[in-house]
Amino acid sequence: MIGDRVKIGSYACVFGAVVADEAMICPGALLLEDSAPRATTAGGNRKGPSGFTRRPVHVGPGATIGAGAVIAPGVTVGALALVAVGAVVVRDVAAHALVAGNPARPCGWVCACGATLDLDLRCGCGRAYAFDGQALACLDDGEHR
C-alpha cells in the first residue's frame, strides 16, 4: 500500500510494504518482506506466492529511506525518520530518528523539515523539540525561516 504524495525513486524495490503519506523512498532502496527467503520448499518444489510468510515493512508519514538503503522484513520506520544512504536497517526506527550504518544505528534526530537537529534539539528552521517520555515531540512551530 502506497500513501498519498509518496515519492519513489528509480530502481527502488518495494516488496509488500505499507508506505504512509508524504514518505520518500530514494533510488535503489530495497524494502523486503520475506524473512526466510528460499526458492523452493523443503520438499524441493518451487515456492509460490503462498510459500512464505509476509512481514511487510512499514514506513511512517513523512519518513525518508535513503538511496541504496535496505530495510529488513517487518521493520517499522517511524514518522519523519531519516534512514541514511546505504544503511542496512534490521530494527525499528523511532520517529524523527536519524539512522546510519550496517547495521543501522541511531546517530541523531531529524526535524520535520528534514534537517538534522542540534544537540539542544533545535533546528535552523525555528522548531524546537523535547523528549516526551521516550518519543521526540515538537514543542512549537517556531518562526520557520
mmCIF file of N, CA and C in Angstrom:
data_model
loop_
_atom_site.group_PDB
_atom_site.id
_atom_site.type_symbol
_atom_site.label_atom_id
_atom_site.label_comp_id
_atom_site.label_asym_id
_atom_site.label_seq_id
_atom_site.Cartn_x
_atom_site.Cartn_y
_atom_site.Cartn_z
ATOM 1 N N MET A 1 0.852 -1.176 0.000
ATOM 2 C CA MET A 1 0.000 0.000 0.000
ATOM 3 C C MET A 1 0.895 1.235 0.000
ATOM 4 N N ILE A 2 0.595 2.154 -0.887
ATOM 5 C CA ILE A 2 1.374 3.381 -1.008
ATOM 6 C C ILE A 2 0.430 4.558 -0.735
ATOM 7 N N GLY A 3 0.830 5.434 0.200
ATOM 8 C CA GLY A 3 0.004 6.576 0.577
ATOM 9 C C GLY A 3 0.032 7.694 -0.454
ATOM 10 N N ASP A 4 -0.593 8.791 -0.106
ATOM 11 C CA ASP A 4 -0.657 9.974 -0.964
ATOM 12 C C ASP A 4 0.648 10.764 -0.895
ATOM 13 N N ARG A 5 1.009 11.381 -2.008
ATOM 14 C CA ARG A 5 2.163 12.266 -2.127
ATOM 15 C C ARG A 5 3.475 11.566 -1.747
ATOM 16 N N VAL A 6 3.569 10.273 -2.049
ATOM 17 C CA VAL A 6 4.790 9.495 -1.804
ATOM 18 C C VAL A 6 5.671 9.601 -3.039
ATOM 19 N N LYS A 7 6.971 9.759 -2.823
ATOM 20 C CA LYS A 7 7.918 9.793 -3.935
ATOM 21 C C LYS A 7 8.770 8.533 -3.870
ATOM 22 N N ILE A 8 8.774 7.778 -4.981
ATOM 23 C CA ILE A 8 9.576 6.557 -5.067
ATOM 24 C C ILE A 8 10.566 6.742 -6.201
ATOM 25 N N GLY A 9 11.861 6.691 -5.873
ATOM 26 C CA GLY A 9 12.920 6.922 -6.847
ATOM 27 C C GLY A 9 13.147 5.745 -7.771
ATOM 28 N N SER A 10 13.896 5.999 -8.825
ATOM 29 C CA SER A 10 14.235 4.974 -9.809
ATOM 30 C C SER A 10 14.940 3.787 -9.152
ATOM 31 N N TYR A 11 14.608 2.611 -9.619
ATOM 32 C CA TYR A 11 15.224 1.350 -9.206
ATOM 33 C C TYR A 11 14.994 0.986 -7.744
ATOM 34 N N ALA A 12 14.085 1.676 -7.072
ATOM 35 C CA ALA A 12 13.709 1.256 -5.721
ATOM 36 C C ALA A 12 12.843 0.010 -5.851
ATOM 37 N N CYS A 13 12.989 -0.928 -4.916
ATOM 38 C CA CYS A 13 12.187 -2.148 -4.905
ATOM 39 C C CYS A 13 11.370 -2.172 -3.626
ATOM 40 N N VAL A 14 10.072 -2.142 -3.788
ATOM 41 C CA VAL A 14 9.158 -2.113 -2.642
ATOM 42 C C VAL A 14 8.337 -3.391 -2.682
ATOM 43 N N PHE A 15 8.666 -4.334 -1.821
ATOM 44 C CA PHE A 15 8.004 -5.635 -1.795
ATOM 45 C C PHE A 15 7.024 -5.698 -0.633
ATOM 46 N N GLY A 16 5.751 -5.554 -0.905
ATOM 47 C CA GLY A 16 4.724 -5.746 0.111
ATOM 48 C C GLY A 16 4.779 -4.777 1.273
ATOM 49 N N ALA A 17 5.243 -3.588 1.077
ATOM 50 C CA ALA A 17 5.368 -2.615 2.165
ATOM 51 C C ALA A 17 4.105 -1.785 2.326
ATOM 52 N N VAL A 18 4.017 -1.144 3.484
ATOM 53 C CA VAL A 18 2.974 -0.160 3.758
ATOM 54 C C VAL A 18 3.698 1.172 3.919
ATOM 55 N N VAL A 19 3.503 2.080 2.970
ATOM 56 C CA VAL A 19 4.199 3.360 2.961
ATOM 57 C C VAL A 19 3.180 4.467 3.179
ATOM 58 N N ALA A 20 3.330 5.208 4.272
ATOM 59 C CA ALA A 20 2.373 6.248 4.641
ATOM 60 C C ALA A 20 2.544 7.498 3.773
ATOM 61 N N ASP A 21 1.604 8.406 3.901
ATOM 62 C CA ASP A 21 1.596 9.655 3.142
ATOM 63 C C ASP A 21 2.899 10.432 3.295
ATOM 64 N N GLU A 22 3.298 11.090 2.211
ATOM 65 C CA GLU A 22 4.416 12.032 2.164
ATOM 66 C C GLU A 22 5.782 11.420 2.470
ATOM 67 N N ALA A 23 5.872 10.090 2.413
ATOM 68 C CA ALA A 23 7.165 9.436 2.612
ATOM 69 C C ALA A 23 7.965 9.501 1.317
ATOM 70 N N MET A 24 9.274 9.275 1.440
ATOM 71 C CA MET A 24 10.147 9.263 0.269
ATOM 72 C C MET A 24 11.013 8.016 0.301
ATOM 73 N N ILE A 25 10.987 7.272 -0.811
ATOM 74 C CA ILE A 25 11.836 6.104 -0.978
ATOM 75 C C ILE A 25 12.818 6.478 -2.086
ATOM 76 N N CYS A 26 14.077 6.680 -1.735
ATOM 77 C CA CYS A 26 15.079 7.170 -2.686
ATOM 78 C C CYS A 26 15.527 6.065 -3.649
ATOM 79 N N PRO A 27 16.204 6.442 -4.738
ATOM 80 C CA PRO A 27 16.624 5.478 -5.745
ATOM 81 C C PRO A 27 17.431 4.318 -5.164
ATOM 82 N N GLY A 28 17.112 3.120 -5.657
ATOM 83 C CA GLY A 28 17.874 1.932 -5.292
ATOM 84 C C GLY A 28 17.585 1.368 -3.918
ATOM 85 N N ALA A 29 16.645 1.928 -3.179
ATOM 86 C CA ALA A 29 16.320 1.394 -1.851
ATOM 87 C C ALA A 29 15.582 0.063 -1.999
ATOM 88 N N LEU A 30 15.760 -0.823 -1.013
ATOM 89 C CA LEU A 30 15.090 -2.119 -1.001
ATOM 90 C C LEU A 30 14.272 -2.268 0.269
ATOM 91 N N LEU A 31 12.969 -2.473 0.125
ATOM 92 C CA LEU A 31 12.089 -2.743 1.250
ATOM 93 C C LEU A 31 11.633 -4.186 1.101
ATOM 94 N N LEU A 32 12.095 -5.063 1.987
ATOM 95 C CA LEU A 32 11.904 -6.511 1.852
ATOM 96 C C LEU A 32 10.788 -7.015 2.750
ATOM 97 N N GLU A 33 10.175 -8.164 2.375
ATOM 98 C CA GLU A 33 9.085 -8.696 3.207
ATOM 99 C C GLU A 33 9.214 -10.165 3.565
ATOM 100 N N ASP A 34 10.108 -10.902 2.954
ATOM 101 C CA ASP A 34 10.251 -12.332 3.227
ATOM 102 C C ASP A 34 11.423 -12.544 4.173
ATOM 103 N N SER A 35 11.119 -12.941 5.414
ATOM 104 C CA SER A 35 12.172 -13.068 6.424
ATOM 105 C C SER A 35 12.933 -14.392 6.362
ATOM 106 N N ALA A 36 12.448 -15.345 5.582
ATOM 107 C CA ALA A 36 13.139 -16.637 5.419
ATOM 108 C C ALA A 36 13.112 -17.020 3.942
ATOM 109 N N PRO A 37 13.825 -16.270 3.096
ATOM 110 C CA PRO A 37 13.716 -16.495 1.653
ATOM 111 C C PRO A 37 14.371 -17.803 1.199
ATOM 112 N N ARG A 38 13.637 -18.558 0.428
ATOM 113 C CA ARG A 38 14.124 -19.765 -0.233
ATOM 114 C C ARG A 38 13.370 -19.881 -1.553
ATOM 115 N N ALA A 39 14.024 -20.378 -2.584
ATOM 116 C CA ALA A 39 13.389 -20.552 -3.884
ATOM 117 C C ALA A 39 12.461 -21.760 -3.903
ATOM 118 N N THR A 40 12.780 -22.762 -3.052
ATOM 119 C CA THR A 40 11.984 -23.987 -3.051
ATOM 120 C C THR A 40 11.556 -24.360 -1.637
ATOM 121 N N THR A 41 10.585 -25.248 -1.563
ATOM 122 C CA THR A 41 10.142 -25.781 -0.275
ATOM 123 C C THR A 41 11.130 -26.842 0.189
ATOM 124 N N ALA A 42 10.959 -27.321 1.409
ATOM 125 C CA ALA A 42 11.840 -28.380 1.929
ATOM 126 C C ALA A 42 11.753 -29.632 1.066
ATOM 127 N N GLY A 43 10.624 -29.836 0.398
ATOM 128 C CA GLY A 43 10.449 -30.996 -0.470
ATOM 129 C C GLY A 43 11.006 -30.806 -1.870
ATOM 130 N N GLY A 44 11.574 -29.632 -2.163
ATOM 131 C CA GLY A 44 12.182 -29.389 -3.456
ATOM 132 C C GLY A 44 11.275 -28.759 -4.495
ATOM 133 N N ASN A 45 10.046 -28.443 -4.114
ATOM 134 C CA ASN A 45 9.127 -27.791 -5.042
ATOM 135 C C ASN A 45 9.346 -26.278 -5.039
ATOM 136 N N ARG A 46 9.106 -25.664 -6.188
ATOM 137 C CA ARG A 46 9.261 -24.207 -6.285
ATOM 138 C C ARG A 46 8.222 -23.516 -5.405
ATOM 139 N N LYS A 47 8.667 -22.524 -4.639
ATOM 140 C CA LYS A 47 7.740 -21.761 -3.799
ATOM 141 C C LYS A 47 6.898 -20.828 -4.665
ATOM 142 N N GLY A 48 5.655 -20.716 -4.305
ATOM 143 C CA GLY A 48 4.748 -19.780 -4.964
ATOM 144 C C GLY A 48 4.403 -18.643 -4.013
ATOM 145 N N PRO A 49 3.431 -17.811 -4.382
ATOM 146 C CA PRO A 49 3.047 -16.670 -3.541
ATOM 147 C C PRO A 49 2.622 -17.059 -2.125
ATOM 148 N N SER A 50 2.092 -18.269 -1.961
ATOM 149 C CA SER A 50 1.669 -18.697 -0.624
ATOM 150 C C SER A 50 2.782 -19.418 0.133
ATOM 151 N N GLY A 51 3.978 -19.488 -0.446
ATOM 152 C CA GLY A 51 5.064 -20.251 0.146
ATOM 153 C C GLY A 51 5.920 -19.496 1.139
ATOM 154 N N PHE A 52 5.505 -18.313 1.522
ATOM 155 C CA PHE A 52 6.276 -17.575 2.516
ATOM 156 C C PHE A 52 5.350 -16.744 3.392
ATOM 157 N N THR A 53 5.880 -16.343 4.538
ATOM 158 C CA THR A 53 5.116 -15.503 5.458
ATOM 159 C C THR A 53 5.466 -14.052 5.195
ATOM 160 N N ARG A 54 4.467 -13.269 4.898
ATOM 161 C CA ARG A 54 4.697 -11.847 4.617
ATOM 162 C C ARG A 54 4.902 -11.078 5.917
ATOM 163 N N ARG A 55 5.982 -10.315 5.960
ATOM 164 C CA ARG A 55 6.266 -9.411 7.073
ATOM 165 C C ARG A 55 6.609 -8.060 6.455
ATOM 166 N N PRO A 56 5.597 -7.279 6.078
ATOM 167 C CA PRO A 56 5.857 -6.033 5.351
ATOM 168 C C PRO A 56 6.585 -4.995 6.195
ATOM 169 N N VAL A 57 7.365 -4.180 5.513
ATOM 170 C CA VAL A 57 7.977 -3.003 6.117
ATOM 171 C C VAL A 57 6.897 -1.943 6.241
ATOM 172 N N HIS A 58 6.936 -1.166 7.318
ATOM 173 C CA HIS A 58 6.021 -0.034 7.499
ATOM 174 C C HIS A 58 6.861 1.245 7.534
ATOM 175 N N VAL A 59 6.550 2.169 6.649
ATOM 176 C CA VAL A 59 7.246 3.452 6.587
ATOM 177 C C VAL A 59 6.252 4.518 7.021
ATOM 178 N N GLY A 60 6.586 5.248 8.096
ATOM 179 C CA GLY A 60 5.694 6.240 8.674
ATOM 180 C C GLY A 60 5.547 7.491 7.826
ATOM 181 N N PRO A 61 4.574 8.307 8.163
ATOM 182 C CA PRO A 61 4.319 9.546 7.424
ATOM 183 C C PRO A 61 5.545 10.461 7.397
ATOM 184 N N GLY A 62 5.895 10.928 6.210
ATOM 185 C CA GLY A 62 6.986 11.877 6.065
ATOM 186 C C GLY A 62 8.379 11.306 6.217
ATOM 187 N N ALA A 63 8.517 10.009 6.435
ATOM 188 C CA ALA A 63 9.841 9.392 6.606
ATOM 189 C C ALA A 63 10.570 9.321 5.272
ATOM 190 N N THR A 64 11.903 9.260 5.339
ATOM 191 C CA THR A 64 12.727 9.141 4.141
ATOM 192 C C THR A 64 13.641 7.927 4.264
ATOM 193 N N ILE A 65 13.647 7.106 3.204
ATOM 194 C CA ILE A 65 14.552 5.972 3.108
ATOM 195 C C ILE A 65 15.609 6.360 2.077
ATOM 196 N N GLY A 66 16.864 6.485 2.492
ATOM 197 C CA GLY A 66 17.939 6.966 1.630
ATOM 198 C C GLY A 66 18.283 6.014 0.501
ATOM 199 N N ALA A 67 18.961 6.550 -0.506
ATOM 200 C CA ALA A 67 19.357 5.780 -1.682
ATOM 201 C C ALA A 67 20.188 4.563 -1.278
ATOM 202 N N GLY A 68 19.846 3.420 -1.843
ATOM 203 C CA GLY A 68 20.605 2.202 -1.603
ATOM 204 C C GLY A 68 20.407 1.580 -0.236
ATOM 205 N N ALA A 69 19.514 2.116 0.575
ATOM 206 C CA ALA A 69 19.267 1.539 1.899
ATOM 207 C C ALA A 69 18.498 0.227 1.747
ATOM 208 N N VAL A 70 18.703 -0.678 2.701
ATOM 209 C CA VAL A 70 17.995 -1.953 2.730
ATOM 210 C C VAL A 70 17.233 -2.019 4.044
ATOM 211 N N ILE A 71 15.933 -2.250 3.948
ATOM 212 C CA ILE A 71 15.090 -2.347 5.140
ATOM 213 C C ILE A 71 14.625 -3.798 5.255
ATOM 214 N N ALA A 72 14.957 -4.448 6.371
ATOM 215 C CA ALA A 72 14.638 -5.856 6.589
ATOM 216 C C ALA A 72 13.136 -6.055 6.797
ATOM 217 N N PRO A 73 12.645 -7.268 6.533
ATOM 218 C CA PRO A 73 11.221 -7.565 6.704
ATOM 219 C C PRO A 73 10.736 -7.260 8.114
ATOM 220 N N GLY A 74 9.529 -6.706 8.196
ATOM 221 C CA GLY A 74 8.880 -6.460 9.480
ATOM 222 C C GLY A 74 9.324 -5.213 10.208
ATOM 223 N N VAL A 75 10.268 -4.471 9.677
ATOM 224 C CA VAL A 75 10.779 -3.266 10.339
ATOM 225 C C VAL A 75 9.799 -2.117 10.153
ATOM 226 N N THR A 76 9.644 -1.307 11.200
ATOM 227 C CA THR A 76 8.847 -0.083 11.128
ATOM 228 C C THR A 76 9.789 1.108 11.207
ATOM 229 N N VAL A 77 9.668 2.008 10.234
ATOM 230 C CA VAL A 77 10.413 3.265 10.220
ATOM 231 C C VAL A 77 9.420 4.347 10.631
ATOM 232 N N GLY A 78 9.674 4.992 11.759
ATOM 233 C CA GLY A 78 8.736 5.942 12.340
ATOM 234 C C GLY A 78 8.535 7.201 11.515
ATOM 235 N N ALA A 79 7.522 7.936 11.899
ATOM 236 C CA ALA A 79 7.170 9.188 11.224
ATOM 237 C C ALA A 79 8.349 10.152 11.211
ATOM 238 N N LEU A 80 8.582 10.759 10.056
ATOM 239 C CA LEU A 80 9.601 11.791 9.857
ATOM 240 C C LEU A 80 11.026 11.321 10.155
ATOM 241 N N ALA A 81 11.231 9.997 10.254
ATOM 242 C CA ALA A 81 12.577 9.457 10.460
ATOM 243 C C ALA A 81 13.364 9.558 9.160
ATOM 244 N N LEU A 82 14.690 9.455 9.277
ATOM 245 C CA LEU A 82 15.562 9.519 8.109
ATOM 246 C C LEU A 82 16.553 8.364 8.158
ATOM 247 N N VAL A 83 16.484 7.484 7.157
ATOM 248 C CA VAL A 83 17.422 6.375 7.022
ATOM 249 C C VAL A 83 18.488 6.840 6.044
ATOM 250 N N ALA A 84 19.745 6.833 6.467
ATOM 251 C CA ALA A 84 20.851 7.349 5.658
ATOM 252 C C ALA A 84 21.109 6.488 4.422
ATOM 253 N N VAL A 85 21.795 7.081 3.470
ATOM 254 C CA VAL A 85 22.191 6.404 2.240
ATOM 255 C C VAL A 85 22.958 5.124 2.591
ATOM 256 N N GLY A 86 22.563 4.014 1.987
ATOM 257 C CA GLY A 86 23.277 2.753 2.147
ATOM 258 C C GLY A 86 23.102 2.044 3.472
ATOM 259 N N ALA A 87 22.259 2.550 4.358
ATOM 260 C CA ALA A 87 22.062 1.911 5.661
ATOM 261 C C ALA A 87 21.380 0.554 5.495
ATOM 262 N N VAL A 88 21.665 -0.359 6.422
ATOM 263 C CA VAL A 88 21.003 -1.656 6.463
ATOM 264 C C VAL A 88 20.232 -1.700 7.778
ATOM 265 N N VAL A 89 18.910 -1.593 7.677
ATOM 266 C CA VAL A 89 18.063 -1.434 8.860
ATOM 267 C C VAL A 89 17.443 -2.777 9.229
ATOM 268 N N VAL A 90 17.779 -3.277 10.422
ATOM 269 C CA VAL A 90 17.271 -4.564 10.889
ATOM 270 C C VAL A 90 16.405 -4.430 12.145
ATOM 271 N N ARG A 91 16.297 -3.203 12.669
ATOM 272 C CA ARG A 91 15.466 -2.940 13.857
ATOM 273 C C ARG A 91 14.591 -1.729 13.586
ATOM 274 N N ASP A 92 13.497 -1.620 14.332
ATOM 275 C CA ASP A 92 12.598 -0.478 14.180
ATOM 276 C C ASP A 92 13.339 0.834 14.401
ATOM 277 N N VAL A 93 12.872 1.871 13.700
ATOM 278 C CA VAL A 93 13.461 3.204 13.778
ATOM 279 C C VAL A 93 12.421 4.141 14.402
ATOM 280 N N ALA A 94 12.807 4.856 15.443
ATOM 281 C CA ALA A 94 11.893 5.769 16.139
ATOM 282 C C ALA A 94 11.526 6.961 15.255
ATOM 283 N N ALA A 95 10.412 7.564 15.543
ATOM 284 C CA ALA A 95 10.012 8.785 14.847
ATOM 285 C C ALA A 95 11.091 9.849 15.024
ATOM 286 N N HIS A 96 11.396 10.585 13.979
ATOM 287 C CA HIS A 96 12.383 11.667 13.958
ATOM 288 C C HIS A 96 13.832 11.186 14.093
ATOM 289 N N ALA A 97 14.061 9.882 14.186
ATOM 290 C CA ALA A 97 15.438 9.385 14.358
ATOM 291 C C ALA A 97 16.198 9.414 13.038
ATOM 292 N N LEU A 98 17.495 9.650 13.129
ATOM 293 C CA LEU A 98 18.423 9.520 12.015
ATOM 294 C C LEU A 98 19.233 8.263 12.287
ATOM 295 N N VAL A 99 19.213 7.303 11.336
ATOM 296 C CA VAL A 99 19.984 6.071 11.493
ATOM 297 C C VAL A 99 20.916 5.913 10.304
ATOM 298 N N ALA A 100 22.099 5.329 10.557
ATOM 299 C CA ALA A 100 23.091 5.126 9.500
ATOM 300 C C ALA A 100 23.922 3.897 9.828
ATOM 301 N N GLY A 101 24.547 3.323 8.807
ATOM 302 C CA GLY A 101 25.491 2.233 9.004
ATOM 303 C C GLY A 101 24.922 0.865 8.688
ATOM 304 N N ASN A 102 25.784 -0.157 8.940
ATOM 305 C CA ASN A 102 25.420 -1.549 8.719
ATOM 306 C C ASN A 102 25.932 -2.381 9.887
ATOM 307 N N PRO A 103 25.068 -2.787 10.796
ATOM 308 C CA PRO A 103 23.641 -2.485 10.835
ATOM 309 C C PRO A 103 23.400 -1.030 11.241
ATOM 310 N N ALA A 104 22.262 -0.504 10.817
ATOM 311 C CA ALA A 104 21.940 0.896 11.104
ATOM 312 C C ALA A 104 21.798 1.118 12.604
ATOM 313 N N ARG A 105 22.350 2.249 13.044
ATOM 314 C CA ARG A 105 22.261 2.642 14.457
ATOM 315 C C ARG A 105 21.831 4.099 14.533
ATOM 316 N N PRO A 106 21.128 4.462 15.600
ATOM 317 C CA PRO A 106 20.738 5.870 15.763
ATOM 318 C C PRO A 106 21.976 6.753 15.884
ATOM 319 N N CYS A 107 21.963 7.883 15.180
ATOM 320 C CA CYS A 107 23.113 8.791 15.248
ATOM 321 C C CYS A 107 22.675 10.251 15.308
ATOM 322 N N GLY A 108 21.405 10.498 15.532
ATOM 323 C CA GLY A 108 20.907 11.857 15.634
ATOM 324 C C GLY A 108 19.401 11.910 15.508
ATOM 325 N N TRP A 109 18.915 13.143 15.432
ATOM 326 C CA TRP A 109 17.477 13.395 15.317
ATOM 327 C C TRP A 109 17.235 14.340 14.152
ATOM 328 N N VAL A 110 16.067 14.233 13.557
ATOM 329 C CA VAL A 110 15.747 14.992 12.365
ATOM 330 C C VAL A 110 14.469 15.797 12.574
ATOM 331 N N CYS A 111 14.484 17.041 12.105
ATOM 332 C CA CYS A 111 13.330 17.938 12.171
ATOM 333 C C CYS A 111 12.302 17.545 11.112
ATOM 334 N N ALA A 112 11.113 18.044 11.252
ATOM 335 C CA ALA A 112 10.073 17.839 10.242
ATOM 336 C C ALA A 112 10.500 18.399 8.888
ATOM 337 N N CYS A 113 11.372 19.406 8.882
ATOM 338 C CA CYS A 113 11.840 19.997 7.619
ATOM 339 C C CYS A 113 12.917 19.151 6.949
ATOM 340 N N GLY A 114 13.460 18.148 7.657
ATOM 341 C CA GLY A 114 14.471 17.255 7.099
ATOM 342 C C GLY A 114 15.887 17.531 7.569
ATOM 343 N N ALA A 115 16.117 18.638 8.242
ATOM 344 C CA ALA A 115 17.454 18.979 8.725
ATOM 345 C C ALA A 115 17.764 18.229 10.024
ATOM 346 N N THR A 116 19.051 17.957 10.234
ATOM 347 C CA THR A 116 19.490 17.316 11.473
ATOM 348 C C THR A 116 19.395 18.323 12.614
ATOM 349 N N LEU A 117 18.883 17.880 13.757
ATOM 350 C CA LEU A 117 18.753 18.756 14.917
ATOM 351 C C LEU A 117 20.091 18.947 15.614
ATOM 352 N N ASP A 118 20.272 20.123 16.220
ATOM 353 C CA ASP A 118 21.449 20.389 17.043
ATOM 354 C C ASP A 118 21.367 19.567 18.321
ATOM 355 N N LEU A 119 22.441 19.597 19.109
ATOM 356 C CA LEU A 119 22.454 18.850 20.368
ATOM 357 C C LEU A 119 21.363 19.303 21.330
ATOM 358 N N ASP A 120 20.936 20.573 21.220
ATOM 359 C CA ASP A 120 19.867 21.076 22.085
ATOM 360 C C ASP A 120 18.480 20.808 21.500
ATOM 361 N N LEU A 121 18.419 19.964 20.472
ATOM 362 C CA LEU A 121 17.181 19.560 19.811
ATOM 363 C C LEU A 121 16.432 20.722 19.171
ATOM 364 N N ARG A 122 17.212 21.656 18.626
ATOM 365 C CA ARG A 122 16.647 22.790 17.884
ATOM 366 C C ARG A 122 17.087 22.693 16.434
ATOM 367 N N CYS A 123 16.262 23.293 15.587
ATOM 368 C CA CYS A 123 16.555 23.281 14.158
ATOM 369 C C CYS A 123 16.706 24.710 13.657
ATOM 370 N N GLY A 124 17.459 24.873 12.594
ATOM 371 C CA GLY A 124 17.636 26.184 11.989
ATOM 372 C C GLY A 124 16.336 26.773 11.466
ATOM 373 N N CYS A 125 15.317 25.945 11.237
ATOM 374 C CA CYS A 125 14.037 26.446 10.737
ATOM 375 C C CYS A 125 13.205 27.095 11.833
ATOM 376 N N GLY A 126 13.636 26.947 13.099
ATOM 377 C CA GLY A 126 12.921 27.562 14.211
ATOM 378 C C GLY A 126 12.178 26.584 15.105
ATOM 379 N N ARG A 127 12.046 25.342 14.679
ATOM 380 C CA ARG A 127 11.357 24.362 15.516
ATOM 381 C C ARG A 127 12.263 23.922 16.665
ATOM 382 N N ALA A 128 11.623 23.628 17.799
ATOM 383 C CA ALA A 128 12.335 23.092 18.958
ATOM 384 C C ALA A 128 11.635 21.804 19.386
ATOM 385 N N TYR A 129 12.418 20.842 19.847
ATOM 386 C CA TYR A 129 11.896 19.532 20.230
ATOM 387 C C TYR A 129 12.334 19.192 21.651
ATOM 388 N N ALA A 130 11.630 18.241 22.256
ATOM 389 C CA ALA A 130 11.989 17.709 23.573
ATOM 390 C C ALA A 130 11.513 16.268 23.628
ATOM 391 N N PHE A 131 12.103 15.502 24.549
ATOM 392 C CA PHE A 131 11.647 14.136 24.740
ATOM 393 C C PHE A 131 10.407 14.152 25.611
ATOM 394 N N ASP A 132 9.353 13.520 25.122
ATOM 395 C CA ASP A 132 8.090 13.389 25.845
ATOM 396 C C ASP A 132 7.947 11.912 26.168
ATOM 397 N N GLY A 133 8.435 11.485 27.313
ATOM 398 C CA GLY A 133 8.509 10.062 27.616
ATOM 399 C C GLY A 133 9.685 9.479 26.865
ATOM 400 N N GLN A 134 9.436 8.609 25.892
ATOM 401 C CA GLN A 134 10.519 8.041 25.091
ATOM 402 C C GLN A 134 10.462 8.510 23.643
ATOM 403 N N ALA A 135 9.604 9.476 23.353
ATOM 404 C CA ALA A 135 9.464 9.964 21.978
ATOM 405 C C ALA A 135 9.889 11.422 21.883
ATOM 406 N N LEU A 136 10.240 11.833 20.685
ATOM 407 C CA LEU A 136 10.603 13.218 20.425
ATOM 408 C C LEU A 136 9.339 13.958 20.016
ATOM 409 N N ALA A 137 9.074 15.096 20.667
ATOM 410 C CA ALA A 137 7.875 15.877 20.371
ATOM 411 C C ALA A 137 8.265 17.312 20.054
ATOM 412 N N CYS A 138 7.555 17.893 19.096
ATOM 413 C CA CYS A 138 7.788 19.286 18.725
ATOM 414 C C CYS A 138 7.144 20.185 19.792
ATOM 415 N N LEU A 139 7.920 21.120 20.338
ATOM 416 C CA LEU A 139 7.406 21.997 21.377
ATOM 417 C C LEU A 139 6.532 23.093 20.781
ATOM 418 N N ASP A 140 6.968 23.607 19.638
ATOM 419 C CA ASP A 140 6.207 24.666 18.956
ATOM 420 C C ASP A 140 6.667 24.696 17.519
ATOM 421 N N ASP A 141 5.987 25.452 16.706
ATOM 422 C CA ASP A 141 6.374 25.540 15.301
ATOM 423 C C ASP A 141 7.405 26.628 15.052
ATOM 424 N N GLY A 142 7.809 27.361 16.074
ATOM 425 C CA GLY A 142 8.839 28.375 15.915
ATOM 426 C C GLY A 142 8.485 29.394 14.870
ATOM 427 N N GLU A 143 9.481 30.069 14.366
ATOM 428 C CA GLU A 143 9.252 31.124 13.384
ATOM 429 C C GLU A 143 9.483 30.634 11.969
ATOM 430 N N HIS A 144 10.088 29.492 11.774
ATOM 431 C CA HIS A 144 10.355 28.898 10.468
ATOM 432 C C HIS A 144 10.881 29.872 9.450
ATOM 433 N N ARG A 145 12.174 29.976 9.443
ATOM 434 C CA ARG A 145 12.816 30.881 8.484
ATOM 435 C C ARG A 145 12.783 30.319 7.086
#
